Coordinates of C-alpha atoms in Angstrom, one line a residue:
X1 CA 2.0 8.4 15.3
X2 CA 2.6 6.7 18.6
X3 CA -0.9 5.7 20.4
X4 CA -1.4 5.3 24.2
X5 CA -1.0 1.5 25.2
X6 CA -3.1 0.2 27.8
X7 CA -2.0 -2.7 29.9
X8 CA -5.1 -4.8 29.0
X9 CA -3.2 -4.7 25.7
X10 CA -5.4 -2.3 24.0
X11 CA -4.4 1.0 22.8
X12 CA -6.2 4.7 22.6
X13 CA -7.1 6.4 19.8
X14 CA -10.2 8.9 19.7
X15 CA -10.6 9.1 23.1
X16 CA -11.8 5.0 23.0
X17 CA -9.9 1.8 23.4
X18 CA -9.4 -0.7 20.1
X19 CA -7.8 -3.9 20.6
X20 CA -4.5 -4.4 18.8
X21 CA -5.2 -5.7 15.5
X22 CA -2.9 -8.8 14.5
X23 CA -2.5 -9.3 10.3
X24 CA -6.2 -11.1 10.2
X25 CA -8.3 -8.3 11.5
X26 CA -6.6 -5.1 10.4
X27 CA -9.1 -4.6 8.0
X28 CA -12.0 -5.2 10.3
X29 CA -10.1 -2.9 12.5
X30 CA -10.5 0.5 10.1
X31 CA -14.1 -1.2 9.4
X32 CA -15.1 -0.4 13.2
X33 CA -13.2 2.8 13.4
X34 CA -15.2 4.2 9.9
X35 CA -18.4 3.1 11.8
X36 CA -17.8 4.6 15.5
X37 CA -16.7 7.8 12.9
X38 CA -13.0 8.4 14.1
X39 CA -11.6 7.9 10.4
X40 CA -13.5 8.6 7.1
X41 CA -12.9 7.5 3.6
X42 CA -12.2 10.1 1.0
X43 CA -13.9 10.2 -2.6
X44 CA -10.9 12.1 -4.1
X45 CA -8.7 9.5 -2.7
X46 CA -10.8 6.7 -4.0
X47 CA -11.6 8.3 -7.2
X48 CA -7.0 8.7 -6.9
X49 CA -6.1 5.5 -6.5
X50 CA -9.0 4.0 -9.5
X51 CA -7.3 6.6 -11.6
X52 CA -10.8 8.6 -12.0
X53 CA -9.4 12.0 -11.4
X54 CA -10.5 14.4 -14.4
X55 CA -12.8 16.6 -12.0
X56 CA -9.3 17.5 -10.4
X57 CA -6.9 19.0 -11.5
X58 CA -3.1 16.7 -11.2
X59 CA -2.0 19.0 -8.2
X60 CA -5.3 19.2 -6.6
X61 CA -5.1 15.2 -6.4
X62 CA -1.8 15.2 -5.3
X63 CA -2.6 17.7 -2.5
X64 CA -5.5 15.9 -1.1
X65 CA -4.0 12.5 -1.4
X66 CA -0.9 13.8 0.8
X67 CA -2.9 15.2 3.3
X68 CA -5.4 12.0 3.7
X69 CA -2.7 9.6 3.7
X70 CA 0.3 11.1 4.4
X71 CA 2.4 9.8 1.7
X72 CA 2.4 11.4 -2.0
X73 CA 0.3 10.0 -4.4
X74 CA 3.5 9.1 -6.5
X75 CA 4.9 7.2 -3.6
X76 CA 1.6 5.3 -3.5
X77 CA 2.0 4.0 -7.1
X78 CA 5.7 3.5 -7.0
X79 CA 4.5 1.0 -4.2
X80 CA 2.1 -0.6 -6.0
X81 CA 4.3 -1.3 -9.0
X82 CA 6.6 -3.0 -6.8
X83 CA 3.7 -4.9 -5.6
X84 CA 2.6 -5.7 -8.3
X85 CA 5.8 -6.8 -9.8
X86 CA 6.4 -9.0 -6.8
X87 CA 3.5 -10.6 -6.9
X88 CA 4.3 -11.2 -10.7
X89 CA 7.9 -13.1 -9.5
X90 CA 5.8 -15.1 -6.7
X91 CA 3.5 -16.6 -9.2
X92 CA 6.3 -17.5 -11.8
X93 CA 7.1 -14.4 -14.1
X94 CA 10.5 -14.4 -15.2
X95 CA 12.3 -11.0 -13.9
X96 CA 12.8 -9.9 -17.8
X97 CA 8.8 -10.7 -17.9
X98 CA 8.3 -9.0 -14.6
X99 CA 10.1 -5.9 -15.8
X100 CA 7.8 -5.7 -18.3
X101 CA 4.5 -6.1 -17.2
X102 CA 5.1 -3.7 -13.9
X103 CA 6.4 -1.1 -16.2
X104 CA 9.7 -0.8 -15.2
X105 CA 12.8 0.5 -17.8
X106 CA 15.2 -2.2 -17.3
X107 CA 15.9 -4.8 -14.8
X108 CA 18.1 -2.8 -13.0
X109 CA 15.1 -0.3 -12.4
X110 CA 13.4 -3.3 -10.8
X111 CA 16.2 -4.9 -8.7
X112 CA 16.3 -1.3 -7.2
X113 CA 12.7 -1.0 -6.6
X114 CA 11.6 -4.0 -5.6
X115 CA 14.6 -4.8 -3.4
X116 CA 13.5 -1.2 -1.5
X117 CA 10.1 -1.0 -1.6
X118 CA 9.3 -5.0 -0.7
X119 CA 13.0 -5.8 0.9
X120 CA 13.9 -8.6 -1.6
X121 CA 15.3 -8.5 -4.4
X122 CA 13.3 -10.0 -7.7
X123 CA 15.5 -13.3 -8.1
X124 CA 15.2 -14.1 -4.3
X125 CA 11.5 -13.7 -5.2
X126 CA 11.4 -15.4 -8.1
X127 CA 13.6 -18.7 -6.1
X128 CA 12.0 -18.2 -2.6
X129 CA 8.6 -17.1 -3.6
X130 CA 7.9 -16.9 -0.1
X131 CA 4.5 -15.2 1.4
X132 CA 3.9 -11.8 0.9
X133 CA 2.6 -9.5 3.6
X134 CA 0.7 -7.6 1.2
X135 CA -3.0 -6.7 3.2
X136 CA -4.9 -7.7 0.7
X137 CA -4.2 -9.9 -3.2
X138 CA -3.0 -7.5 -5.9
X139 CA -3.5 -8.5 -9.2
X140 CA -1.4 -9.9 -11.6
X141 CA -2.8 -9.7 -14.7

């Protein structure tokens, strides 16, 4: 979606004007936007993403998740296996171990992931380790 941008350096969304967010203050960002009521959080999305989905059926979640995010639910957790796997090669993991505890078939499986999904591939990760510019910390236990 391309948004309107103002020469102050703002931009228009809603009919109001939001300041750019940088990296820092994204979050805070979607935190104003929830409050002045221009975007909403969704309880089937929530409950999608915790993995507490047995009210719904598997295509019901996979319908609502598309239409609140705009991405399909699978694509959302093929991204956060990559994630998480990255974050695993960052903080030491071997790529065998990383393979492993992201769930991944082989190391191939991973290279290809990983290498699309963050834009790395795992043993530049595992040597470079450089900082991720994930929004927020995912875990790596």
């Amino acid at each position: 979606m391309q948004l309107p941008v103002l020469p102050n350096g703002r931009f228009l969304f809603s009919g109001l004007s939001w300041d750019i967010p940088g990296y820092d203050d994204a979050e805070s960002l979607v935190a104003r936007m929830a409050r002045a009521g221009v975007i909403a959080r969704s309880h089937a999305t929530d409950a999608a993403i915790e993995g507490d989905v047995d009210w719904m059926s598997r295509r019901s979640v996979q319908r609502h998740f598309r239409r609140v995010t705009g991405m399909t639910f699978s694509s959302h957790q093929q991204i956060q296996r990559a994630r998480h796997a990255a974050a695993l090669l960052v903080s030491g993991s071997s790529v065998l171990d990383a393979t492993s505890g992201a769930g991944y078939f082989d190391q191939a499986h991973l290279t290809r992931a990983v290498r699309q999904l963050i834009g790395m591939t795992p043993a530049r990760l595992s040597r470079e380790r450089p900082q991720l510019s994930f929004s927020y910390k995912t875990t790596t236990s």
